[in-house]
């Protein structure tokens, strides 16, 4: 409708309430990246073809009567999901790029769902910023549930400062798990609960980041709600470490600190087609990797060292040489020291500037 298009135009101008999110299909249960736009009473999603958003929505999710689950832990390999169940019992799974992005989308969608009920919106904000642990809570019961092989916290191998740790979980994963299992309502409550588990020696920090946080004088900062802070059960075996020199190169280049991540559109090298990819920018060592968000595994499909690279914005008045297809604009280019050219498209000029400014200091 004309009103819809007007709202969408405003959304794109201000770079708010819109962005790329992988969506699971209803018939074929695969994942496709779509451009989402959140309106007052609906969530629209568009197909990207040839690097350009199609004018007509591919579909819409009516928010009246919807219920939202966040965090949603139904898929082990996709920890950053939002689940929407419509009043007709249709499930939609949306995947975000980071915990911050997921929580931001969830808060805005929740606000849209309850827009006609201001009292509920006020209650949601109160719960988000309040602190009230469940009465008669048993830490032993929580730990027992954490150990459960099917519904407990998922243990993975992680790398920190060149050392490999077995059977660990991240701080943000534990916070998500505590909320998902109704032990806490807000992230603040879950962090407090996790701190209690650490104080009572049920869990312990491993790795530099989480260990250093325990020295903080502020009790609320001793446990980190962070995807780079590692923890493990206190009774687990000690870390299995190896020096940086012994770690395989591919592992070492993925061990850097994540500086920025997000969805961008990238032109392929051979077919020159445009695909949405999840980009992860790391420092020390400085690498830019990109992932296929429709795949189940969390392995990069490409990447390169940023040392010696050149990065620059491309003008939007005309398609530069080397760029194929009817692109939407907001292009920038990265040239590696081996003279490989990467053409990347951001969703807005502001986002393009942010990526260029984040990459330049690492070159």
mmCIF file of C-alpha atoms in Angstrom:
data_model
loop_
_atom_site.group_PDB
_atom_site.id
_atom_site.type_symbol
_atom_site.label_atom_id
_atom_site.label_comp_id
_atom_site.label_asym_id
_atom_site.label_seq_id
_atom_site.Cartn_x
_atom_site.Cartn_y
_atom_site.Cartn_z
ATOM 1 C CA UNK A 1 0.000 0.000 0.000
ATOM 2 C CA UNK A 2 1.023 3.646 -0.340
ATOM 3 C CA UNK A 3 1.141 4.032 3.456
ATOM 4 C CA UNK A 4 3.362 0.947 3.757
ATOM 5 C CA UNK A 5 5.776 2.252 1.116
ATOM 6 C CA UNK A 6 5.952 5.625 2.870
ATOM 7 C CA UNK A 7 6.832 4.002 6.207
ATOM 8 C CA UNK A 8 9.385 1.751 4.502
ATOM 9 C CA UNK A 9 11.028 4.743 2.823
ATOM 10 C CA UNK A 10 11.308 6.497 6.183
ATOM 11 C CA UNK A 11 12.758 3.348 7.704
ATOM 12 C CA UNK A 12 15.438 3.057 5.010
ATOM 13 C CA UNK A 13 16.299 6.763 5.286
ATOM 14 C CA UNK A 14 16.941 6.581 9.015
ATOM 15 C CA UNK A 15 18.450 3.077 8.952
ATOM 16 C CA UNK A 16 16.143 1.909 11.735
ATOM 17 C CA UNK A 17 13.929 -1.121 12.218
ATOM 18 C CA UNK A 18 15.242 -2.834 9.088
ATOM 19 C CA UNK A 19 18.080 -5.113 8.092
ATOM 20 C CA UNK A 20 19.200 -8.510 6.827
ATOM 21 C CA UNK A 21 18.102 -11.579 8.824
ATOM 22 C CA UNK A 22 18.204 -15.279 7.858
ATOM 23 C CA UNK A 23 14.691 -16.782 7.901
ATOM 24 C CA UNK A 24 13.779 -20.463 7.955
ATOM 25 C CA UNK A 25 11.386 -21.577 5.203
ATOM 26 C CA UNK A 26 8.010 -23.154 6.039
ATOM 27 C CA UNK A 27 7.792 -25.857 3.359
ATOM 28 C CA UNK A 28 11.476 -26.568 2.707
ATOM 29 C CA UNK A 29 13.111 -26.052 6.088
ATOM 30 C CA UNK A 30 16.170 -24.299 4.710
ATOM 31 C CA UNK A 31 17.483 -20.843 5.572
ATOM 32 C CA UNK A 32 17.265 -17.829 3.283
ATOM 33 C CA UNK A 33 18.507 -14.307 3.966
ATOM 34 C CA UNK A 34 15.805 -11.672 3.638
ATOM 35 C CA UNK A 35 15.623 -7.900 4.120
ATOM 36 C CA UNK A 36 13.242 -7.257 7.038
ATOM 37 C CA UNK A 37 11.292 -4.091 7.743
ATOM 38 C CA UNK A 38 9.429 -3.713 11.032
ATOM 39 C CA UNK A 39 6.220 -1.661 10.796
ATOM 40 C CA UNK A 40 3.719 -0.832 13.511
ATOM 41 C CA UNK A 41 1.672 -4.011 13.165
ATOM 42 C CA UNK A 42 3.632 -6.275 10.814
ATOM 43 C CA UNK A 43 7.074 -7.496 9.856
ATOM 44 C CA UNK A 44 7.715 -7.421 6.097
ATOM 45 C CA UNK A 45 10.498 -9.315 4.372
ATOM 46 C CA UNK A 46 11.932 -8.895 0.891
ATOM 47 C CA UNK A 47 14.025 -10.996 -1.450
ATOM 48 C CA UNK A 48 17.379 -9.645 -2.614
ATOM 49 C CA UNK A 49 18.009 -10.312 -6.297
ATOM 50 C CA UNK A 50 21.233 -9.294 -8.055
ATOM 51 C CA UNK A 51 22.272 -7.137 -5.118
ATOM 52 C CA UNK A 52 19.014 -5.150 -5.097
ATOM 53 C CA UNK A 53 15.928 -5.375 -2.883
ATOM 54 C CA UNK A 54 12.824 -6.354 -4.840
ATOM 55 C CA UNK A 55 10.002 -3.746 -4.648
ATOM 56 C CA UNK A 56 7.267 -6.151 -3.482
ATOM 57 C CA UNK A 57 7.497 -7.977 -0.126
ATOM 58 C CA UNK A 58 8.154 -11.711 -0.347
ATOM 59 C CA UNK A 59 5.976 -12.138 2.735
ATOM 60 C CA UNK A 60 4.690 -10.551 5.917
ATOM 61 C CA UNK A 61 4.305 -11.587 9.541
ATOM 62 C CA UNK A 62 1.237 -10.079 11.210
ATOM 63 C CA UNK A 63 2.184 -9.192 14.782
ATOM 64 C CA UNK A 64 -1.310 -9.007 16.287
ATOM 65 C CA UNK A 65 -1.610 -11.950 18.663
ATOM 66 C CA UNK A 66 2.033 -13.027 18.111
ATOM 67 C CA UNK A 67 4.158 -14.482 20.890
ATOM 68 C CA UNK A 68 7.930 -13.969 20.854
ATOM 69 C CA UNK A 69 10.611 -16.239 22.326
ATOM 70 C CA UNK A 70 14.028 -14.689 22.877
ATOM 71 C CA UNK A 71 16.466 -16.210 23.510
ATOM 72 C CA UNK A 72 15.321 -19.219 21.484
ATOM 73 C CA UNK A 73 17.597 -22.249 21.913
ATOM 74 C CA UNK A 74 15.783 -24.768 19.722
ATOM 75 C CA UNK A 75 18.706 -25.017 17.266
ATOM 76 C CA UNK A 76 22.072 -25.897 18.789
ATOM 77 C CA UNK A 77 24.086 -24.410 15.913
ATOM 78 C CA UNK A 78 22.055 -21.185 15.833
ATOM 79 C CA UNK A 79 22.200 -19.574 19.294
ATOM 80 C CA UNK A 80 21.035 -16.109 18.186
ATOM 81 C CA UNK A 81 17.479 -16.934 17.134
ATOM 82 C CA UNK A 82 14.204 -15.114 17.681
ATOM 83 C CA UNK A 83 11.049 -17.229 17.426
ATOM 84 C CA UNK A 84 7.713 -15.695 16.474
ATOM 85 C CA UNK A 85 4.505 -17.713 16.750
ATOM 86 C CA UNK A 86 1.507 -16.103 15.084
ATOM 87 C CA UNK A 87 -2.052 -16.450 16.370
ATOM 88 C CA UNK A 88 -2.580 -19.024 13.588
ATOM 89 C CA UNK A 89 0.262 -21.100 15.158
ATOM 90 C CA UNK A 90 2.766 -20.485 12.365
ATOM 91 C CA UNK A 91 6.369 -20.452 13.611
ATOM 92 C CA UNK A 92 8.966 -18.060 12.197
ATOM 93 C CA UNK A 93 12.639 -18.369 13.150
ATOM 94 C CA UNK A 94 14.808 -15.288 12.552
ATOM 95 C CA UNK A 95 18.565 -15.363 13.107
ATOM 96 C CA UNK A 96 20.553 -12.310 14.113
ATOM 97 C CA UNK A 97 24.232 -11.571 13.706
ATOM 98 C CA UNK A 98 25.089 -10.766 17.310
ATOM 99 C CA UNK A 99 23.505 -10.896 20.752
ATOM 100 C CA UNK A 100 23.150 -7.101 20.774
ATOM 101 C CA UNK A 101 21.366 -7.123 17.420
ATOM 102 C CA UNK A 102 19.106 -9.988 18.512
ATOM 103 C CA UNK A 103 18.092 -8.249 21.738
ATOM 104 C CA UNK A 104 17.477 -4.975 19.882
ATOM 105 C CA UNK A 105 15.216 -6.652 17.304
ATOM 106 C CA UNK A 106 13.399 -8.603 20.031
ATOM 107 C CA UNK A 107 12.729 -5.443 22.056
ATOM 108 C CA UNK A 108 11.394 -3.530 19.025
ATOM 109 C CA UNK A 109 9.236 -6.463 17.870
ATOM 110 C CA UNK A 110 7.882 -6.938 21.395
ATOM 111 C CA UNK A 111 7.025 -3.241 21.516
ATOM 112 C CA UNK A 112 5.173 -3.550 18.182
ATOM 113 C CA UNK A 113 3.269 -6.642 19.366
ATOM 114 C CA UNK A 114 2.056 -4.817 22.481
ATOM 115 C CA UNK A 115 1.740 -1.374 20.863
ATOM 116 C CA UNK A 116 -1.992 -1.275 21.544
ATOM 117 C CA UNK A 117 -1.442 -2.114 25.219
ATOM 118 C CA UNK A 118 0.699 0.627 26.808
ATOM 119 C CA UNK A 119 0.414 -0.951 30.270
ATOM 120 C CA UNK A 120 2.055 -4.134 28.977
ATOM 121 C CA UNK A 121 4.836 -2.122 27.318
ATOM 122 C CA UNK A 122 5.547 -0.345 30.607
ATOM 123 C CA UNK A 123 5.614 -3.701 32.406
ATOM 124 C CA UNK A 124 8.068 -5.125 29.847
ATOM 125 C CA UNK A 125 10.446 -2.204 30.371
ATOM 126 C CA UNK A 126 10.096 -2.523 34.134
ATOM 127 C CA UNK A 127 10.929 -6.236 34.013
ATOM 128 C CA UNK A 128 13.907 -5.579 31.732
ATOM 129 C CA UNK A 129 15.438 -3.121 34.194
ATOM 130 C CA UNK A 130 14.368 -4.738 37.456
ATOM 131 C CA UNK A 131 16.030 -7.281 39.675
ATOM 132 C CA UNK A 132 14.029 -10.000 41.380
ATOM 133 C CA UNK A 133 15.363 -13.543 41.552
ATOM 134 C CA UNK A 134 12.931 -16.395 41.971
ATOM 135 C CA UNK A 135 12.123 -17.257 45.568
ATOM 136 C CA UNK A 136 13.660 -20.400 47.096
ATOM 137 C CA UNK A 137 15.951 -20.767 44.092
ATOM 138 C CA UNK A 138 18.273 -23.768 44.299
ATOM 139 C CA UNK A 139 21.706 -23.393 42.767
ATOM 140 C CA UNK A 140 22.149 -27.171 42.969
ATOM 141 C CA UNK A 141 18.980 -27.611 40.906
ATOM 142 C CA UNK A 142 20.235 -25.140 38.280
ATOM 143 C CA UNK A 143 23.575 -26.929 37.971
ATOM 144 C CA UNK A 144 21.831 -30.298 37.722
ATOM 145 C CA UNK A 145 19.716 -28.926 34.870
ATOM 146 C CA UNK A 146 22.834 -27.458 33.235
ATOM 147 C CA UNK A 147 24.396 -30.938 33.147
ATOM 148 C CA UNK A 148 21.371 -32.474 31.380
ATOM 149 C CA UNK A 149 22.561 -34.024 28.110
ATOM 150 C CA UNK A 150 19.502 -32.961 26.093
ATOM 151 C CA UNK A 151 18.314 -29.677 27.627
ATOM 152 C CA UNK A 152 21.404 -28.478 29.490
ATOM 153 C CA UNK A 153 24.025 -25.925 28.551
ATOM 154 C CA UNK A 154 25.866 -26.886 25.360
ATOM 155 C CA UNK A 155 29.586 -27.482 25.899
ATOM 156 C CA UNK A 156 32.009 -26.648 23.095
ATOM 157 C CA UNK A 157 35.715 -26.332 22.429
ATOM 158 C CA UNK A 158 36.948 -22.755 22.381
ATOM 159 C CA UNK A 159 40.184 -20.932 21.673
ATOM 160 C CA UNK A 160 41.491 -18.083 23.825
ATOM 161 C CA UNK A 161 44.858 -16.377 23.402
ATOM 162 C CA UNK A 162 46.240 -19.386 21.549
ATOM 163 C CA UNK A 163 45.048 -21.894 24.185
ATOM 164 C CA UNK A 164 42.342 -24.454 23.492
ATOM 165 C CA UNK A 165 39.760 -25.318 26.132
ATOM 166 C CA UNK A 166 37.489 -28.360 26.139
ATOM 167 C CA UNK A 167 33.897 -28.398 27.400
ATOM 168 C CA UNK A 168 33.387 -24.679 27.856
ATOM 169 C CA UNK A 169 30.488 -22.285 27.379
ATOM 170 C CA UNK A 170 30.424 -18.530 26.880
ATOM 171 C CA UNK A 171 29.019 -15.998 29.304
ATOM 172 C CA UNK A 172 26.278 -14.914 26.918
ATOM 173 C CA UNK A 173 25.341 -18.565 26.241
ATOM 174 C CA UNK A 174 24.793 -19.158 29.973
ATOM 175 C CA UNK A 175 22.714 -15.970 30.276
ATOM 176 C CA UNK A 176 20.575 -17.096 27.320
ATOM 177 C CA UNK A 177 20.166 -20.550 28.851
ATOM 178 C CA UNK A 178 19.116 -19.205 32.270
ATOM 179 C CA UNK A 179 16.452 -16.966 30.680
ATOM 180 C CA UNK A 180 15.260 -19.666 28.285
ATOM 181 C CA UNK A 181 14.795 -22.085 31.197
ATOM 182 C CA UNK A 182 12.886 -19.476 33.260
ATOM 183 C CA UNK A 183 15.509 -19.171 36.010
ATOM 184 C CA UNK A 184 15.718 -15.432 35.276
ATOM 185 C CA UNK A 185 13.534 -12.857 33.525
ATOM 186 C CA UNK A 186 16.115 -10.282 32.428
ATOM 187 C CA UNK A 187 19.773 -10.433 31.461
ATOM 188 C CA UNK A 188 20.638 -8.485 34.608
ATOM 189 C CA UNK A 189 19.003 -11.181 36.739
ATOM 190 C CA UNK A 190 20.762 -13.926 34.791
ATOM 191 C CA UNK A 191 24.180 -12.267 35.236
ATOM 192 C CA UNK A 192 23.563 -12.003 38.980
ATOM 193 C CA UNK A 193 22.551 -15.658 39.103
ATOM 194 C CA UNK A 194 25.633 -16.690 37.097
ATOM 195 C CA UNK A 195 27.811 -14.690 39.513
ATOM 196 C CA UNK A 196 26.275 -16.646 42.397
ATOM 197 C CA UNK A 197 27.103 -19.914 40.615
ATOM 198 C CA UNK A 198 30.690 -18.715 40.273
ATOM 199 C CA UNK A 199 30.900 -17.523 43.905
ATOM 200 C CA UNK A 200 29.687 -20.933 45.094
ATOM 201 C CA UNK A 201 32.313 -22.633 42.894
ATOM 202 C CA UNK A 202 29.832 -24.405 40.602
ATOM 203 C CA UNK A 203 31.391 -22.772 37.549
ATOM 204 C CA UNK A 204 34.752 -21.097 37.021
ATOM 205 C CA UNK A 205 36.244 -18.692 34.480
ATOM 206 C CA UNK A 206 38.799 -19.872 31.925
ATOM 207 C CA UNK A 207 40.818 -17.733 29.569
ATOM 208 C CA UNK A 208 42.174 -14.232 29.985
ATOM 209 C CA UNK A 209 38.996 -12.166 29.567
ATOM 210 C CA UNK A 210 36.740 -13.918 32.073
ATOM 211 C CA UNK A 211 39.552 -14.484 34.586
ATOM 212 C CA UNK A 212 40.536 -10.798 34.620
ATOM 213 C CA UNK A 213 36.887 -9.799 35.165
ATOM 214 C CA UNK A 214 36.811 -11.674 38.494
ATOM 215 C CA UNK A 215 39.301 -9.127 39.862
ATOM 216 C CA UNK A 216 36.804 -6.298 39.410
ATOM 217 C CA UNK A 217 35.752 -4.498 42.575
ATOM 218 C CA UNK A 218 32.196 -4.233 41.233
ATOM 219 C CA UNK A 219 30.304 -7.510 41.904
ATOM 220 C CA UNK A 220 28.065 -6.905 38.860
ATOM 221 C CA UNK A 221 31.119 -6.988 36.560
ATOM 222 C CA UNK A 222 32.697 -10.223 37.809
ATOM 223 C CA UNK A 223 30.674 -12.369 35.397
ATOM 224 C CA UNK A 224 30.647 -11.256 31.761
ATOM 225 C CA UNK A 225 27.538 -11.500 29.579
ATOM 226 C CA UNK A 226 29.788 -11.781 26.551
ATOM 227 C CA UNK A 227 30.339 -14.205 23.673
ATOM 228 C CA UNK A 228 34.142 -14.044 24.103
ATOM 229 C CA UNK A 229 34.233 -14.749 27.855
ATOM 230 C CA UNK A 230 34.678 -18.465 28.601
ATOM 231 C CA UNK A 231 33.495 -20.529 31.580
ATOM 232 C CA UNK A 232 33.335 -24.199 32.492
ATOM 233 C CA UNK A 233 31.998 -26.429 35.257
ATOM 234 C CA UNK A 234 34.337 -26.251 38.253
ATOM 235 C CA UNK A 235 34.552 -30.052 38.377
ATOM 236 C CA UNK A 236 35.570 -30.348 34.712
ATOM 237 C CA UNK A 237 39.057 -31.417 33.788
ATOM 238 C CA UNK A 238 41.679 -28.725 33.494
ATOM 239 C CA UNK A 239 42.182 -26.945 30.214
ATOM 240 C CA UNK A 240 43.916 -28.652 27.354
ATOM 241 C CA UNK A 241 46.225 -26.002 25.991
ATOM 242 C CA UNK A 242 48.663 -25.649 23.194
ATOM 243 C CA UNK A 243 50.972 -22.815 22.300
ATOM 244 C CA UNK A 244 50.208 -20.361 19.514
ATOM 245 C CA UNK A 245 52.935 -21.883 17.384
ATOM 246 C CA UNK A 246 51.267 -25.300 17.568
ATOM 247 C CA UNK A 247 47.805 -24.044 16.615
ATOM 248 C CA UNK A 248 46.922 -24.500 12.950
ATOM 249 C CA UNK A 249 47.015 -21.278 10.951
ATOM 250 C CA UNK A 250 43.304 -21.374 10.153
ATOM 251 C CA UNK A 251 42.530 -21.649 13.852
ATOM 252 C CA UNK A 252 44.936 -18.869 14.816
ATOM 253 C CA UNK A 253 43.439 -16.405 12.333
ATOM 254 C CA UNK A 254 40.011 -17.019 13.887
ATOM 255 C CA UNK A 255 41.303 -16.373 17.403
ATOM 256 C CA UNK A 256 41.432 -12.583 17.148
ATOM 257 C CA UNK A 257 39.133 -10.289 19.088
ATOM 258 C CA UNK A 258 35.886 -9.611 17.225
ATOM 259 C CA UNK A 259 35.765 -5.885 16.452
ATOM 260 C CA UNK A 260 32.620 -5.755 14.308
ATOM 261 C CA UNK A 261 30.173 -8.135 12.671
ATOM 262 C CA UNK A 262 27.102 -7.796 10.496
ATOM 263 C CA UNK A 263 25.340 -8.752 7.278
ATOM 264 C CA UNK A 264 26.646 -7.278 4.020
ATOM 265 C CA UNK A 265 26.136 -8.105 0.337
ATOM 266 C CA UNK A 266 29.250 -9.377 -1.462
ATOM 267 C CA UNK A 267 29.973 -9.878 -5.159
ATOM 268 C CA UNK A 268 31.330 -13.299 -6.073
ATOM 269 C CA UNK A 269 34.727 -13.624 -7.755
ATOM 270 C CA UNK A 270 33.763 -16.101 -10.495
ATOM 271 C CA UNK A 271 30.048 -15.744 -11.263
ATOM 272 C CA UNK A 272 29.919 -12.058 -10.231
ATOM 273 C CA UNK A 273 26.576 -12.641 -8.489
ATOM 274 C CA UNK A 274 25.630 -10.960 -5.220
ATOM 275 C CA UNK A 275 25.079 -12.884 -2.005
ATOM 276 C CA UNK A 276 24.313 -11.809 1.564
ATOM 277 C CA UNK A 277 27.125 -12.862 3.857
ATOM 278 C CA UNK A 278 27.787 -12.489 7.550
ATOM 279 C CA UNK A 279 31.083 -10.592 7.902
ATOM 280 C CA UNK A 280 33.225 -10.841 11.033
ATOM 281 C CA UNK A 281 36.073 -8.379 11.535
ATOM 282 C CA UNK A 282 38.823 -9.523 13.918
ATOM 283 C CA UNK A 283 41.893 -7.816 15.332
ATOM 284 C CA UNK A 284 45.179 -9.311 16.572
ATOM 285 C CA UNK A 285 45.506 -10.962 14.131
ATOM 286 C CA UNK A 286 43.611 -8.675 11.746
ATOM 287 C CA UNK A 287 41.342 -10.705 9.440
ATOM 288 C CA UNK A 288 38.005 -10.239 7.717
ATOM 289 C CA UNK A 289 36.040 -13.485 7.319
ATOM 290 C CA UNK A 290 32.653 -14.037 5.726
ATOM 291 C CA UNK A 291 30.118 -16.793 6.374
ATOM 292 C CA UNK A 292 27.115 -18.195 4.533
ATOM 293 C CA UNK A 293 24.248 -17.598 7.005
ATOM 294 C CA UNK A 294 22.078 -20.233 5.296
ATOM 295 C CA UNK A 295 24.493 -23.044 6.235
ATOM 296 C CA UNK A 296 24.193 -25.020 9.470
ATOM 297 C CA UNK A 297 27.918 -25.096 10.268
ATOM 298 C CA UNK A 298 29.614 -22.007 11.617
ATOM 299 C CA UNK A 299 32.654 -22.111 9.329
ATOM 300 C CA UNK A 300 33.811 -19.216 7.144
ATOM 301 C CA UNK A 301 33.403 -19.621 3.392
ATOM 302 C CA UNK A 302 36.165 -17.094 2.796
ATOM 303 C CA UNK A 303 38.418 -14.539 4.397
ATOM 304 C CA UNK A 304 41.698 -12.690 4.137
ATOM 305 C CA UNK A 305 44.344 -10.894 6.154
ATOM 306 C CA UNK A 306 43.862 -7.142 6.376
ATOM 307 C CA UNK A 307 47.566 -6.309 6.601
ATOM 308 C CA UNK A 308 48.513 -4.197 3.585
ATOM 309 C CA UNK A 309 44.909 -3.904 2.354
ATOM 310 C CA UNK A 310 43.353 -0.776 0.867
ATOM 311 C CA UNK A 311 39.711 0.028 1.654
ATOM 312 C CA UNK A 312 37.667 2.820 0.075
ATOM 313 C CA UNK A 313 34.094 3.893 -0.629
ATOM 314 C CA UNK A 314 32.805 3.784 -4.211
ATOM 315 C CA UNK A 315 30.691 6.568 -5.605
ATOM 316 C CA UNK A 316 26.986 5.829 -6.075
ATOM 317 C CA UNK A 317 26.581 7.789 -9.350
ATOM 318 C CA UNK A 318 27.098 4.920 -11.768
ATOM 319 C CA UNK A 319 28.417 1.379 -11.486
ATOM 320 C CA UNK A 320 32.229 1.218 -11.162
ATOM 321 C CA UNK A 321 34.313 -0.997 -13.435
ATOM 322 C CA UNK A 322 34.504 -4.510 -12.034
ATOM 323 C CA UNK A 323 31.015 -4.396 -10.528
ATOM 324 C CA UNK A 324 28.294 -6.415 -12.243
ATOM 325 C CA UNK A 325 24.540 -6.325 -11.767
ATOM 326 C CA UNK A 326 21.982 -3.686 -10.839
ATOM 327 C CA UNK A 327 23.302 -2.904 -7.363
ATOM 328 C CA UNK A 328 21.534 -0.641 -4.895
ATOM 329 C CA UNK A 329 24.531 1.468 -3.894
ATOM 330 C CA UNK A 330 26.530 2.066 -0.698
ATOM 331 C CA UNK A 331 29.452 0.143 -2.188
ATOM 332 C CA UNK A 332 32.982 -0.104 -0.876
ATOM 333 C CA UNK A 333 36.040 -1.961 -2.119
ATOM 334 C CA UNK A 334 38.850 -3.811 -0.373
ATOM 335 C CA UNK A 335 42.055 -4.567 -2.293
ATOM 336 C CA UNK A 336 44.328 -7.112 -0.624
ATOM 337 C CA UNK A 337 48.125 -6.969 -0.783
ATOM 338 C CA UNK A 338 47.845 -9.780 -3.366
ATOM 339 C CA UNK A 339 45.724 -7.435 -5.540
ATOM 340 C CA UNK A 340 42.451 -9.338 -5.035
ATOM 341 C CA UNK A 341 39.466 -6.985 -5.275
ATOM 342 C CA UNK A 342 36.437 -7.461 -3.012
ATOM 343 C CA UNK A 343 33.265 -5.468 -3.793
ATOM 344 C CA UNK A 344 30.899 -5.176 -0.836
ATOM 345 C CA UNK A 345 27.534 -3.453 -0.457
ATOM 346 C CA UNK A 346 26.261 -2.019 2.837
ATOM 347 C CA UNK A 347 22.602 -1.336 3.581
ATOM 348 C CA UNK A 348 23.181 2.397 4.078
ATOM 349 C CA UNK A 349 25.827 5.096 3.709
ATOM 350 C CA UNK A 350 26.178 5.272 7.502
ATOM 351 C CA UNK A 351 26.825 1.526 7.719
ATOM 352 C CA UNK A 352 29.400 1.768 4.913
ATOM 353 C CA UNK A 353 31.255 4.504 6.808
ATOM 354 C CA UNK A 354 31.209 2.425 10.005
ATOM 355 C CA UNK A 355 32.735 -0.607 8.262
ATOM 356 C CA UNK A 356 35.432 1.430 6.494
ATOM 357 C CA UNK A 357 36.376 3.204 9.735
ATOM 358 C CA UNK A 358 36.553 -0.147 11.563
ATOM 359 C CA UNK A 359 38.719 -1.793 8.861
ATOM 360 C CA UNK A 360 41.207 1.029 8.156
ATOM 361 C CA UNK A 361 43.122 0.908 11.498
ATOM 362 C CA UNK A 362 43.711 -2.835 10.993
ATOM 363 C CA UNK A 363 45.336 -2.528 7.561
#
